[in-house]
CSV table of C-alpha atoms in Angstrom, one decimal:
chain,number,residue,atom,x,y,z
A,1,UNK,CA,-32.4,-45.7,61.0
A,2,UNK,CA,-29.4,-47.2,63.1
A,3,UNK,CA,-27.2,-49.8,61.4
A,4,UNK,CA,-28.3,-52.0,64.8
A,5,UNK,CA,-32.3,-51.2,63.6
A,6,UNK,CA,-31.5,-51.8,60.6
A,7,UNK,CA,-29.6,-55.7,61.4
A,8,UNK,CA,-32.6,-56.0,63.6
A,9,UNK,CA,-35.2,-55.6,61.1
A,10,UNK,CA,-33.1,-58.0,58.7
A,11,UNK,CA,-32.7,-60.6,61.3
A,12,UNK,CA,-36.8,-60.0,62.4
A,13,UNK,CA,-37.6,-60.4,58.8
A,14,UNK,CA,-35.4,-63.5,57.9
A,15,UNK,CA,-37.1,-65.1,61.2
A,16,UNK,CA,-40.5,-64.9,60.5
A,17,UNK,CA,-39.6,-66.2,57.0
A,18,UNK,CA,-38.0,-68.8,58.6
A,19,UNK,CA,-40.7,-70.1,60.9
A,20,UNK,CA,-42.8,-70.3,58.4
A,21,UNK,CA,-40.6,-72.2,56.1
A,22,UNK,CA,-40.3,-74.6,59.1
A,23,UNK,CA,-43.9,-75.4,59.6
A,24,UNK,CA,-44.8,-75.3,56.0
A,25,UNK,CA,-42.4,-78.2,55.6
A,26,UNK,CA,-44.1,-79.6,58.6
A,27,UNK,CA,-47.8,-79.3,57.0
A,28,UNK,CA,-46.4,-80.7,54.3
A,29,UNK,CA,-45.1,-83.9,56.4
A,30,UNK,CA,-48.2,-83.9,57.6
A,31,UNK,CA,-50.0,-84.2,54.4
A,32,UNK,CA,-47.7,-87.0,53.1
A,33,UNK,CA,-48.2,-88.8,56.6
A,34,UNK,CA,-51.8,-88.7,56.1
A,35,UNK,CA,-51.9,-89.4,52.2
A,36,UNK,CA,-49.6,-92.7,52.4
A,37,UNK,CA,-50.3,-93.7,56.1
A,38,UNK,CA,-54.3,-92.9,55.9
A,39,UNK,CA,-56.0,-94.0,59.4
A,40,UNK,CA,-57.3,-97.3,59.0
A,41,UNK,CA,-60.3,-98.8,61.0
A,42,UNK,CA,-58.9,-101.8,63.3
A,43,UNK,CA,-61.0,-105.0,62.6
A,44,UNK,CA,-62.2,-106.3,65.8
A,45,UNK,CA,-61.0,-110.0,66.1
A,46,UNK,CA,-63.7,-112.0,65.2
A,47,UNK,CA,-63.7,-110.2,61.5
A,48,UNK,CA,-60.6,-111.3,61.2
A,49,UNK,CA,-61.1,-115.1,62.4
A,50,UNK,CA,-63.9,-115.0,60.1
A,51,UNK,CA,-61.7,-113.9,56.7
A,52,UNK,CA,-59.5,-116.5,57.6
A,53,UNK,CA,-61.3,-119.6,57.3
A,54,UNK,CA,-63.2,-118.1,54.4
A,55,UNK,CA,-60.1,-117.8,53.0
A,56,UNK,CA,-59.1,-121.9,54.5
A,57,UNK,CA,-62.2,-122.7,52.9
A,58,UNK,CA,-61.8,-121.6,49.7
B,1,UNK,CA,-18.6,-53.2,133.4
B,2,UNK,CA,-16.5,-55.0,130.4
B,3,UNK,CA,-18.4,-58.4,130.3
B,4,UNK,CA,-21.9,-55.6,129.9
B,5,UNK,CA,-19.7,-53.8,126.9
B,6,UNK,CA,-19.5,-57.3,125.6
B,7,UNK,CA,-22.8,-58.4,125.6
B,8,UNK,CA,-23.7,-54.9,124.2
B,9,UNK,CA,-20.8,-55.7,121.4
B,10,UNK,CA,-22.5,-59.1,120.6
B,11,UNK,CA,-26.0,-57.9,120.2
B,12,UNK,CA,-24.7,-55.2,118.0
B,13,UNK,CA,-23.2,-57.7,115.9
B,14,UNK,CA,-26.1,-60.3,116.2
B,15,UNK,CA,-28.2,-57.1,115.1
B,16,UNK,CA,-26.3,-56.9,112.1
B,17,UNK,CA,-27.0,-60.0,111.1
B,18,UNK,CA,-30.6,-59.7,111.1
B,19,UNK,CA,-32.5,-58.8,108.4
B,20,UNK,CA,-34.0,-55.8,110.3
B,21,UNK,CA,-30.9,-54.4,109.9
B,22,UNK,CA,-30.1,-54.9,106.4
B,23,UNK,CA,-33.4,-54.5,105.1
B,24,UNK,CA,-33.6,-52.1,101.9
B,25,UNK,CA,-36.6,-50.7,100.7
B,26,UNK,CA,-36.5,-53.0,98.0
B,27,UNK,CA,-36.4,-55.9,99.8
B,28,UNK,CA,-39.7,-55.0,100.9
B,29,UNK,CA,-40.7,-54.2,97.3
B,30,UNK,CA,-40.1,-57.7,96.1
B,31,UNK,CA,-41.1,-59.7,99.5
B,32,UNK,CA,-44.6,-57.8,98.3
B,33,UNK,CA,-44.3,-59.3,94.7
B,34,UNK,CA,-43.6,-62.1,95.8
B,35,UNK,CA,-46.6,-62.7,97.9
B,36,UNK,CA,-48.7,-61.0,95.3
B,37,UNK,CA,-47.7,-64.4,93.0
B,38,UNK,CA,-48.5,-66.8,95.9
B,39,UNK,CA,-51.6,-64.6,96.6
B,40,UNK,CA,-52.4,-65.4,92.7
B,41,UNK,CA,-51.5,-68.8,92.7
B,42,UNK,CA,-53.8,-69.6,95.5
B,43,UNK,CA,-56.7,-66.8,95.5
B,44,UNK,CA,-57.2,-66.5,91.5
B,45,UNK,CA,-55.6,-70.0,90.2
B,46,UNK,CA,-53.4,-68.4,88.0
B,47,UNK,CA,-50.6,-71.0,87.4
B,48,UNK,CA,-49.9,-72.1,90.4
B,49,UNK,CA,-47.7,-74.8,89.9
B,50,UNK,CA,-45.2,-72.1,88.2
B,51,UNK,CA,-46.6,-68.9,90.8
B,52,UNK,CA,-46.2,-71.1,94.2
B,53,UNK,CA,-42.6,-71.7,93.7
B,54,UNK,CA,-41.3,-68.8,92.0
B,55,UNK,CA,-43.3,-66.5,94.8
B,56,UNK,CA,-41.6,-68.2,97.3
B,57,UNK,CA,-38.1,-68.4,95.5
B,58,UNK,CA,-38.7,-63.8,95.4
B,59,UNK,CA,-39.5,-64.2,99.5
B,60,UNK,CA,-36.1,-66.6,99.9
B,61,UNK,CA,-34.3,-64.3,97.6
B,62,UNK,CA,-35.4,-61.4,99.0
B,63,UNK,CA,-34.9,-62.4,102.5
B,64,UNK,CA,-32.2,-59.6,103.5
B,65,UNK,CA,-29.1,-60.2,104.7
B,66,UNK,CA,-25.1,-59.4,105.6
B,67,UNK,CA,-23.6,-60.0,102.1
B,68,UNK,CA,-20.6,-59.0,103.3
B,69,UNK,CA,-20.3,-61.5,106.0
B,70,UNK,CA,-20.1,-64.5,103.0
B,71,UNK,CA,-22.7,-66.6,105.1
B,72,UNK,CA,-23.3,-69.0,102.0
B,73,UNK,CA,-27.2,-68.0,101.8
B,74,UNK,CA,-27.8,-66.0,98.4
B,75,UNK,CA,-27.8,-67.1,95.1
B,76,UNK,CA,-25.4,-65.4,93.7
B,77,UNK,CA,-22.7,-66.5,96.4
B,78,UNK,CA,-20.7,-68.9,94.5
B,79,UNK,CA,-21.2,-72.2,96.2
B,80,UNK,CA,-24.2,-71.8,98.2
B,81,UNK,CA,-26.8,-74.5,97.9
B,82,UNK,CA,-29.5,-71.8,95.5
B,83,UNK,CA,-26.1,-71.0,94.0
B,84,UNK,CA,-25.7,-75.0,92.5
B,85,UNK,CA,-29.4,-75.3,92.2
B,86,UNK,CA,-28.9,-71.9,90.1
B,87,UNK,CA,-26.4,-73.7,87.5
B,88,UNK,CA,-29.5,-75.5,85.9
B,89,UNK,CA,-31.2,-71.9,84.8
B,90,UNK,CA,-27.8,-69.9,83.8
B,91,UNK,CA,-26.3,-73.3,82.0
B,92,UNK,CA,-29.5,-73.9,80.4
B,93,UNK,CA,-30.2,-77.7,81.9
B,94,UNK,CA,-33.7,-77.5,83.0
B,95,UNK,CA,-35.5,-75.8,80.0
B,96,UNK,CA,-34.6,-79.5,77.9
B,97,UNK,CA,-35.7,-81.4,80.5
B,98,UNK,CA,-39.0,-79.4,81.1
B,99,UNK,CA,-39.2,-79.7,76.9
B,100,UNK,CA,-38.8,-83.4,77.8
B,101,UNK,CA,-41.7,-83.4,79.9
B,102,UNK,CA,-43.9,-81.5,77.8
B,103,UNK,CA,-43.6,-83.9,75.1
B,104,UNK,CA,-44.3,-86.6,76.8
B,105,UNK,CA,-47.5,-84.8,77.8
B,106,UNK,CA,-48.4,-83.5,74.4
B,107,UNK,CA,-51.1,-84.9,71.9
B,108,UNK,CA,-50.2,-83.6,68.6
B,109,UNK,CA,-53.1,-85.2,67.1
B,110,UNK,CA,-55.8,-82.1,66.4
B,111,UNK,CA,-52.5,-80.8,64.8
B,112,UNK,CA,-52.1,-84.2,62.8
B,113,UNK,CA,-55.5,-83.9,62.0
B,114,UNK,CA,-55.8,-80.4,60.5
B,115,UNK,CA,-52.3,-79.0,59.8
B,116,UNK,CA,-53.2,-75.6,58.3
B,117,UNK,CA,-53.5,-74.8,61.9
B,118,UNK,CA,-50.0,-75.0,62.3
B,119,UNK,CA,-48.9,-71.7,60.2
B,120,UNK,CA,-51.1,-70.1,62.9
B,121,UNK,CA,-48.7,-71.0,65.4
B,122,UNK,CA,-46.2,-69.7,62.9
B,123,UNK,CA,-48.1,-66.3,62.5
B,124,UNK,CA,-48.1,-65.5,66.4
B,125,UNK,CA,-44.0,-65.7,66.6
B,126,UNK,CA,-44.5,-62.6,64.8
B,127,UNK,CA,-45.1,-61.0,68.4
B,128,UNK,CA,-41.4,-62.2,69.3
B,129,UNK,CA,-39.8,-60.5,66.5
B,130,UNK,CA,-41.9,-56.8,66.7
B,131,UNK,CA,-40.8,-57.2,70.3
B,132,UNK,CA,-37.0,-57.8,69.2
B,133,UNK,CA,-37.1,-54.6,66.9
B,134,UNK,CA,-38.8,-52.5,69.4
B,135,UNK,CA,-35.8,-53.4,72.4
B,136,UNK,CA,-33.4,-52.5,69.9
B,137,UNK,CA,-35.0,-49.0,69.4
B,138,UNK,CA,-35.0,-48.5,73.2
B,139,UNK,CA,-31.2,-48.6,73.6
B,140,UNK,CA,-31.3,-52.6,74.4
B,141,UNK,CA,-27.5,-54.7,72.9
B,142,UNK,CA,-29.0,-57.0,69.6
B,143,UNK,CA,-28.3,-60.3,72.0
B,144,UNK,CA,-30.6,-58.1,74.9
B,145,UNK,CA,-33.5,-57.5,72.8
B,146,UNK,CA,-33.2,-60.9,71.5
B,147,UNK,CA,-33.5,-62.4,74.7
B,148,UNK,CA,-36.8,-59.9,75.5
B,149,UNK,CA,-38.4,-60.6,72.9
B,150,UNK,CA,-38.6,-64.6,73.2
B,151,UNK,CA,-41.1,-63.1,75.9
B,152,UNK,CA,-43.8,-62.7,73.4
B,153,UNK,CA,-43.9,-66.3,72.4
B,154,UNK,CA,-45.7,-67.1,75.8
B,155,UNK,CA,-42.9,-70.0,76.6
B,156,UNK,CA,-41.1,-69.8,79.9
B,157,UNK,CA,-38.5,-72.3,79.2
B,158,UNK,CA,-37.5,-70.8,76.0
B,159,UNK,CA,-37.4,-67.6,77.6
B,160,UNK,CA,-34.9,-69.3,80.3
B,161,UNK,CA,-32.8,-70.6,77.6
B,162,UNK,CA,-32.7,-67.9,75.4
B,163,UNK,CA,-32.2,-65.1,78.1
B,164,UNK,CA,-29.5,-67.6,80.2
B,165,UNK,CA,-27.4,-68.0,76.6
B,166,UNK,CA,-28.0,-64.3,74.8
B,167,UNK,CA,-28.5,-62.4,78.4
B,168,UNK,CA,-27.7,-63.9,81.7
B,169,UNK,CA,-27.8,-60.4,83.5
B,170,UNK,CA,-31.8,-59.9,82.3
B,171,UNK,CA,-32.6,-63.7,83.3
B,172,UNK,CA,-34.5,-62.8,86.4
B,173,UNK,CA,-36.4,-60.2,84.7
B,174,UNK,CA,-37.1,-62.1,81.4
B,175,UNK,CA,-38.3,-65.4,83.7
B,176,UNK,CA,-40.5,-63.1,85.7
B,177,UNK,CA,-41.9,-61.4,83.1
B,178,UNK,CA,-42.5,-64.3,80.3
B,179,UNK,CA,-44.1,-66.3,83.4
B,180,UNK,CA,-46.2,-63.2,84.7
B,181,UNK,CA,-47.3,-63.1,81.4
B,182,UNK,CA,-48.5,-66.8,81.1
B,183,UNK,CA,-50.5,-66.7,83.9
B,184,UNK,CA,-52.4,-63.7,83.2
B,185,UNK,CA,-53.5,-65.3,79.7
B,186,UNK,CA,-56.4,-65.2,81.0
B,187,UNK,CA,-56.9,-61.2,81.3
B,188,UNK,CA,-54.7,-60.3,78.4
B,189,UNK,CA,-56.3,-62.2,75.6
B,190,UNK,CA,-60.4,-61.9,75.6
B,191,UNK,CA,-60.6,-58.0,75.0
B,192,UNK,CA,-58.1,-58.3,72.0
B,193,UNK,CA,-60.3,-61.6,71.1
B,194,UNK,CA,-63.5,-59.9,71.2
B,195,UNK,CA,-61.9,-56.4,69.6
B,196,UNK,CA,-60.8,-58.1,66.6
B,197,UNK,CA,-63.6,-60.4,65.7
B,198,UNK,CA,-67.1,-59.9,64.3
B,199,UNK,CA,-69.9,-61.5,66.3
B,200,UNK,CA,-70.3,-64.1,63.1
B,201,UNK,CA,-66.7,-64.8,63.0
B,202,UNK,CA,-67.0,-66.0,66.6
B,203,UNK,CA,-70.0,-68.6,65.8
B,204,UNK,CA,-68.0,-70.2,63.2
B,205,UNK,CA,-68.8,-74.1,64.0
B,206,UNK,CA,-65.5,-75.8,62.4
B,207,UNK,CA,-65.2,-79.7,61.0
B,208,UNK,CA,-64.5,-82.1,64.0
B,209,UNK,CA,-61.0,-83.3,62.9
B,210,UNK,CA,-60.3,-86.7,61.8
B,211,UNK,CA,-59.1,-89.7,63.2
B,212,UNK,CA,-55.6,-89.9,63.6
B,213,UNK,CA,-53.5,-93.4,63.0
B,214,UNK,CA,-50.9,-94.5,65.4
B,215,UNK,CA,-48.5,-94.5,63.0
B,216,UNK,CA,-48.7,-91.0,62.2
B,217,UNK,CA,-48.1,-90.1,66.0
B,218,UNK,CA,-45.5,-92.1,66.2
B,219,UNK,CA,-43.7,-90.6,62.7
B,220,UNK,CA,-44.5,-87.3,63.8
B,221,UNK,CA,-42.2,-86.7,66.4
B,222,UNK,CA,-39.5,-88.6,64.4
B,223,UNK,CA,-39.7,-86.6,61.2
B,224,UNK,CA,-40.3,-83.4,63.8
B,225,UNK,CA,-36.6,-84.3,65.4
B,226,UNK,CA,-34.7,-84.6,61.7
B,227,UNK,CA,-36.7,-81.4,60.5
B,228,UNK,CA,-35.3,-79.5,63.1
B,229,UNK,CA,-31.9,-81.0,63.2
B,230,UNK,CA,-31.2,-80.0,59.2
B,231,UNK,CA,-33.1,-76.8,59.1
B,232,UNK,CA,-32.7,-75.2,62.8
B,233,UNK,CA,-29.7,-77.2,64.5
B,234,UNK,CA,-29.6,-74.4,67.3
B,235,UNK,CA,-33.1,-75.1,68.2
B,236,UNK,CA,-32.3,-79.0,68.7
B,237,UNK,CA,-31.5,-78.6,73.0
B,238,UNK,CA,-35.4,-78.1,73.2
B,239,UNK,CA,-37.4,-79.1,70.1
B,240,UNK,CA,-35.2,-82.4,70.4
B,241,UNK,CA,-36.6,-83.1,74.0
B,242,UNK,CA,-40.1,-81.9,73.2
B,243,UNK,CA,-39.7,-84.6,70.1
B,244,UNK,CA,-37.9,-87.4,72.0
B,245,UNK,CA,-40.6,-86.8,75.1
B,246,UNK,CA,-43.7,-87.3,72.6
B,247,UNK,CA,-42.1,-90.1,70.9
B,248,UNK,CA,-41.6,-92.1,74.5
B,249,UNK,CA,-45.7,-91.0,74.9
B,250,UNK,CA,-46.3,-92.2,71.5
B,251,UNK,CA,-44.6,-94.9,71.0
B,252,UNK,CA,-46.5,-97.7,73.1
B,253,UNK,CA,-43.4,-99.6,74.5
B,254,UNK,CA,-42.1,-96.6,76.9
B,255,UNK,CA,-45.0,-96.0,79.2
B,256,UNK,CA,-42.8,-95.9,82.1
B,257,UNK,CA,-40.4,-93.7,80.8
B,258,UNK,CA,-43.0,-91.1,79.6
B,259,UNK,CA,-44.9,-91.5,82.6
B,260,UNK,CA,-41.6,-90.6,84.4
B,261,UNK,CA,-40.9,-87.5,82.0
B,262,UNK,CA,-44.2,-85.9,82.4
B,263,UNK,CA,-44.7,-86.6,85.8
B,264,UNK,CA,-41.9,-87.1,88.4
B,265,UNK,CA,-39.3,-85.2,86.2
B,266,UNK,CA,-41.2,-82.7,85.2
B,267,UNK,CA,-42.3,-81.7,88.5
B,268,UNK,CA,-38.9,-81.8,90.1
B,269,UNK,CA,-37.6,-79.6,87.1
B,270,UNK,CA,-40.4,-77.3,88.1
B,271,UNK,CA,-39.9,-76.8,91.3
B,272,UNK,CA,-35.9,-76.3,91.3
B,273,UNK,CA,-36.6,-73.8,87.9
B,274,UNK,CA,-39.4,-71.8,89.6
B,275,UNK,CA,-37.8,-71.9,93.6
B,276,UNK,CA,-34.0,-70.7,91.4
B,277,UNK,CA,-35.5,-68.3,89.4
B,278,UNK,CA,-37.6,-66.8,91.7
B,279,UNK,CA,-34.7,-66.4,94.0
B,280,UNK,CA,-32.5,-64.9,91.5
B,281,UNK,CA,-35.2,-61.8,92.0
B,282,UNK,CA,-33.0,-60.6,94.6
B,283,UNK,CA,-33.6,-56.6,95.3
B,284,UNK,CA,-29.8,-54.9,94.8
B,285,UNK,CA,-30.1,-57.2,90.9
B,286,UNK,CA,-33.5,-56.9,90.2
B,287,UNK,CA,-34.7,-53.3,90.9
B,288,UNK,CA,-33.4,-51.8,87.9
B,289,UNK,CA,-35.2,-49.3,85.4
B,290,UNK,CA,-33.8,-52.1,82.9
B,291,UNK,CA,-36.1,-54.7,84.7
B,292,UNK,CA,-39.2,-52.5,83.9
B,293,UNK,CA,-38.3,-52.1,80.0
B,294,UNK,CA,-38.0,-55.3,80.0
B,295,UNK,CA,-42.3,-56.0,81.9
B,296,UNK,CA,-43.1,-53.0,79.7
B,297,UNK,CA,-41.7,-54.8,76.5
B,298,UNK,CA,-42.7,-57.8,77.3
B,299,UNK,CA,-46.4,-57.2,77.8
B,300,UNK,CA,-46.3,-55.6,74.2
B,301,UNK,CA,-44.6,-58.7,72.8
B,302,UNK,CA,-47.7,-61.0,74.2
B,303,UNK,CA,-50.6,-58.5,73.1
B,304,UNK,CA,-48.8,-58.3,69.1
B,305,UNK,CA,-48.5,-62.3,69.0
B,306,UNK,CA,-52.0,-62.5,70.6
B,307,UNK,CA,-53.3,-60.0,67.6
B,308,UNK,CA,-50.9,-61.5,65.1
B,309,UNK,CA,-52.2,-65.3,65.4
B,310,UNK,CA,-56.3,-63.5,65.2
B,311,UNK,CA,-55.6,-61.3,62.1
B,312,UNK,CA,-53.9,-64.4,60.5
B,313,UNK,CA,-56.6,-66.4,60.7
B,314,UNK,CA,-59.0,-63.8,59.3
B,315,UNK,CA,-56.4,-63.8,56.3
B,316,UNK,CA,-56.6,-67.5,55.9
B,317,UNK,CA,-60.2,-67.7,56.3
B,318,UNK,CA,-60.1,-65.0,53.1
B,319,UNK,CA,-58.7,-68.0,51.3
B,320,UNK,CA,-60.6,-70.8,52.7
B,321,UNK,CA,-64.2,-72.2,51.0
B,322,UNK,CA,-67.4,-71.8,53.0
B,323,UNK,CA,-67.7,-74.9,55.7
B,324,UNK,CA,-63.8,-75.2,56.5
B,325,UNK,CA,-63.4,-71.9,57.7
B,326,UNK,CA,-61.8,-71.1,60.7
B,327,UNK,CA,-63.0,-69.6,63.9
B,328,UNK,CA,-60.3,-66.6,64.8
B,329,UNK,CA,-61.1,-67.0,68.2
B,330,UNK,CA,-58.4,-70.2,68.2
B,331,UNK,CA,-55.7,-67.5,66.3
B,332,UNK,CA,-54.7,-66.5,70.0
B,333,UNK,CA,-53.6,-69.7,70.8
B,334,UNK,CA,-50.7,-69.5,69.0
B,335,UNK,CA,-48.7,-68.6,71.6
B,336,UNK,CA,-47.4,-71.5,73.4
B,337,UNK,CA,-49.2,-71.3,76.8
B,338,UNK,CA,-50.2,-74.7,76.8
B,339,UNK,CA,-53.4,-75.7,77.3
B,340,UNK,CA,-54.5,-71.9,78.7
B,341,UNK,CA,-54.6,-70.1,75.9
B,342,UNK,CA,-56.8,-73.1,74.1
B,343,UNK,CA,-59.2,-72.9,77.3
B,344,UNK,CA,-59.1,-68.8,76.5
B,345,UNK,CA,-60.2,-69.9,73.1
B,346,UNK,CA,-62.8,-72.1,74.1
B,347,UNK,CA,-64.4,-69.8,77.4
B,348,UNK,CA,-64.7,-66.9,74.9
B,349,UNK,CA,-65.9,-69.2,72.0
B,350,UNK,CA,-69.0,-70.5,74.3
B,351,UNK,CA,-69.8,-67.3,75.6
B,352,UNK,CA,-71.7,-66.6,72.0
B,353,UNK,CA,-72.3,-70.3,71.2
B,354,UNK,CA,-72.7,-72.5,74.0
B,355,UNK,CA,-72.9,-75.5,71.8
B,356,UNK,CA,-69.1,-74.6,70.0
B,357,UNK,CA,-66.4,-76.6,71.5
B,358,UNK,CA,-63.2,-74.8,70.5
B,359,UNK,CA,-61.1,-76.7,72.6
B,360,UNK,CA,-60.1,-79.3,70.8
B,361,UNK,CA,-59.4,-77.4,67.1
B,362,UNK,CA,-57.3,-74.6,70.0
B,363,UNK,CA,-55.1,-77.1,70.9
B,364,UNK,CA,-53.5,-77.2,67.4
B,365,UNK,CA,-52.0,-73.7,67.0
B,366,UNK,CA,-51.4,-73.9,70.7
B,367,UNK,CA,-49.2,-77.2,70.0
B,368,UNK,CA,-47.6,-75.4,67.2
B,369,UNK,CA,-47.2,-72.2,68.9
B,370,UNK,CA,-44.9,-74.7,71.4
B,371,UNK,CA,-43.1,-75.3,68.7
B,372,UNK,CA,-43.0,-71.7,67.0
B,373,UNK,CA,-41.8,-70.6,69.8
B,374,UNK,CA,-38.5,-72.7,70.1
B,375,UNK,CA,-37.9,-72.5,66.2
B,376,UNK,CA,-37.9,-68.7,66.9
B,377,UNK,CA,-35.1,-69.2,69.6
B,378,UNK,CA,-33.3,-71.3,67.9
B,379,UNK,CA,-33.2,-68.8,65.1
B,380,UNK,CA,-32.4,-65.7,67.8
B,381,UNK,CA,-29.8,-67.9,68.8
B,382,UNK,CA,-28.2,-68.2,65.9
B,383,UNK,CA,-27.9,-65.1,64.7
B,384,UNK,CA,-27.1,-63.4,68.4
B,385,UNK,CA,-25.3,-66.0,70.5
C-alpha cells in the first residue's frame, strides 16, 4: 500500500467518523429541543377568554 | 482580376471563421451530449430545471470557433461575458447562494420529528469517502480524488465547491457527472433497492411522526449554524446558507426574504450555474480519458452511498423494537438529491404496499443527506485544500 493510499484511507476513516459525530450531536439537539420545548396544542381563543374570566371571577 | 483575388481572400478568411471550418470531432461529440440532456430534460423529465441549462451551456460551449482570433466568445477567454459569468463556479459564489435557497425551501420537520433518521444520512456519505479511496488508487492527486468523490453524495453544489477549491481543472467533469447522476436517480436506485431488501422489509408500515413546535424549527437551524461553526468551520460557506435560508423560512417575520431566496435567487443562481458550467464542457478541455475516470468513478460513488444508507438501516433496524422499525427502502435517500430520491423511496415503497406512504419519513435522511453531504466537504476541504 502507497503512503498516498494509505493518508487516503486515514483521512476516509477520520471522515466518516466525523459525520457521524456531527449528526449524533445533532440527534442529540434534537432530543433536548423536543424534551424541554415539547409541541404544545395552541388553544383556540375562546378557551382562552373563557380561563380568564374564570380566573376574574374567582 | 485583383478585386476577384480579394473577394476569394475574404471568403477564405470569413471561412475560417465559421464553425464549419473549425469544427473537431469532438465538438460534435459534446453538441450530441448536449442535446441528449435537453432531450432528457424535456422527453423523460429528468431534472430539467438543472438538464435545460446545462445542455444548452455544452451546445454554446461547444459551438466551434477561431480561438486564435481572440473574438471574446469562449469561456475560458479571460474577459468574455461566459468568462465573468464563469467567476461564480471557479470562485465558489453560487453553490452558497443555491445553499441559500435550499434552505429557505427545506422542511426539516420529519427530521425534527424522528432524528434517528438523521445518522442515515450520515451512513450514505460513506459512498463519498469509498469513492475518495478508489481515485487515489487510480493514479488521481489526494485534492483530485477528493474532489471526485464529493460526487457520491448526490449534491451538485457541493460538488461545484469542492471541485472549484480542491480541482478547478476537473470542474466541468465533476459538475457533469455529479448532475448526470442526480437526474438519473431515478434508474440507478430501484434495482439496488429491491436487490437489497426482503419483500417484508419493504412492507414495513412506520409511526406517522409527531407534531413538530414552531420553536423547534426555528432553533433548529440556529443551533444547526453554531454546530457547524465549532465542529466543521470549513463547511460554514454552505451549511451556514442552507441554515440562515431555513431560518428566514422558519422564522415567521422574513416571508419576503425567503420567498426571494427560494424563488427569484435561486432560480437566477440556477440558470447562470447550469448555462457556465455547461459551457465550461468545451471539447479541446473536456474530452479527456481523465473526464471518463472521473463518470466511471463517479457512478460507483452514487451506487456505494445508495447501498451504504440501505444496509444501514437494516443494521439499525437489528437494534430497533418491533413497531418502530424502519423501512430500508428510505436508506437510499440519504443522498442529498432532494426530494427525488424520497419520491424513489416512496414509488418503490407503494409498488408492494399501495397503502405505505414513504414519502414523508424519506424526506428525513434525504434532509440529512443535504447536510451529510456538505459536512463531508467541509471535512475534504480541510484536510486537502
Amino acid at each position: 500500500m502507497t503512503p498516498t493510499t494509505q493518508t487516503a484511507l486515514f483521512i476516509a476513516v477520520v471522515g466518516v467518523a466525523g459525520i457521524f459525530v456531527f449528526m449524533s450531536f445533532f440527534y442529540l439537539i434534537i432530543l433536548a429541543l423536543d424534551k424541554y420545548l415539547p409541541y404544545q396544542e395552541e388553544k383556540p381563543e375562546g378557551e382562552f377568554i373563557e380561563e380568564i374570566s374564570e380566573e376574574s371571577e374567582e | 482580376m485583383n478585386s476577384l483575388l480579394s473577394i476569394a481572400d475574404n471568403l477564405a478568411t470569413f471561412w475560417n471563421f465559421t464553425g464549419f471550418a473549425n469544427a473537431e470531432p469532438g465538438h460534435i461529440v459534446m453538441i450530441l451530449v448536449g442535446l441528449f440532456f435537453i432531450y432528457l430534460a424535456i422527453k423523460k423529465e429528468f431534472e430539467p430545471l438543472l438538464l435545460i441549462p446545462i445542455g444548452f451551456g455544452i451546445l454554446i460551449g461547444n459551438i466551434p470557433f477561431n480561438e486564435a482570433a481572440n473574438m471574446q466568445i469562449g469561456i475560458y477567454e479571460e474577459g468574455s461575458v461566459f468568462n465573468i459569468l464563469y467567476q461564480g463556479v471557479v470562485q465558489g459564489w453560487y453553490p452558497p447562494l443555491i445553499f441559500l435557497g435550499i434552505g429557505a425551501m427545506t422542511d426539516f420537520s420529519s427530521l425534527i420529528a424522528n432524528p434517528k433518521l438523521i445518522l442515515i444520512g450520515a451512513a450514505a456519505q460513506f459512498g463519498i469517502f469509498a469513492a475518495y479511496i478508489i481515485a487515489t488508487m487510480w493514479g488521481f492527486a489526494p485534492n483530485e480524488a477528493g474532489a471526485i468523490g464529493i460526487i457520491g453524495g448526490a449534491d451538485g453544489p457541493t460538488a461545484i465547491f469542492l471541485s472549484s477549491k480542491l480541482a478547478p481543472h476537473l470542474l466541468g467533469a465533476i459538475a457533469i457527472s455529479a448532475y448526470s447522476y442526480m437526474a438519473l436517480v431515478p434508474v440507478i436506485q430501484p434495482p439496488f433497492m429491491r436487490m437489497l431488501t426482503t419483500k417484508n422489509e419493504r412492507v414495513i408500515k412506520m409511526k406517522t411522526p409527531r407534531v413538530v413546535s414552531q420553536t423547534e424549527k426555528i432553533l433548529f437551524p440556529i443551533m444547526g449554524l453554531l454546530l457547524t461553526a465549532f465542529l466543521v468551520p470549513s463547511g460554514l460557506a454552505l451549511l451556514g446558507m442552507l441554515f440562515f435560508g431555513n431560518l428566514l423560512k422558519e422564522s415567521g417575520v422574513t416571508r419576503r426574504l425567503a420567498e426571494t431566496a427560494r424563488g427569484p435567487l435561486i432560480d437566477t443562481i440556477t440558470i447562470l450555474l447550469g448555462l457556465t458550467v455547461g459551457a465550461s464542457t468545451q471539447a479541446t478541455t473536456f474530452i479527456r480519458w481523465e473526464s471518463l475516470k472521473v463518470f466511471g468513478i463517479g457512478a460507483l460513488s452514487f451506487i456505494v452511498a445508495t447501498v451504504t444508507g440501505i444496509l444501514f438501516v437494516k443494521f439499525m433496524n437489528i437494534f430497533l423494537a418491533k413497531g418502530k422499525k424502519i423501512n430500508p427502502l428510505i436508506g437510499n435517500s440519504g443522498v442529498s438529491a432532494v426530494p427525488d430520491s424520497a419520491r424513489i423511496s416512496q414509488h418503490v415503497g407503494m409498488e408492494y404496499d399501495p397503502s405505505n406512504y414513504l414519502l414523508m419519513h424519506a424526506m428525513g435522511p434525504n434532509v440529512a443527506g443535504v447536510i451529510g453531504s456538505a459536512v463531508a466537504a467541509g471535512i475534504l476541504l480541510g484536510f486537502l485544500y
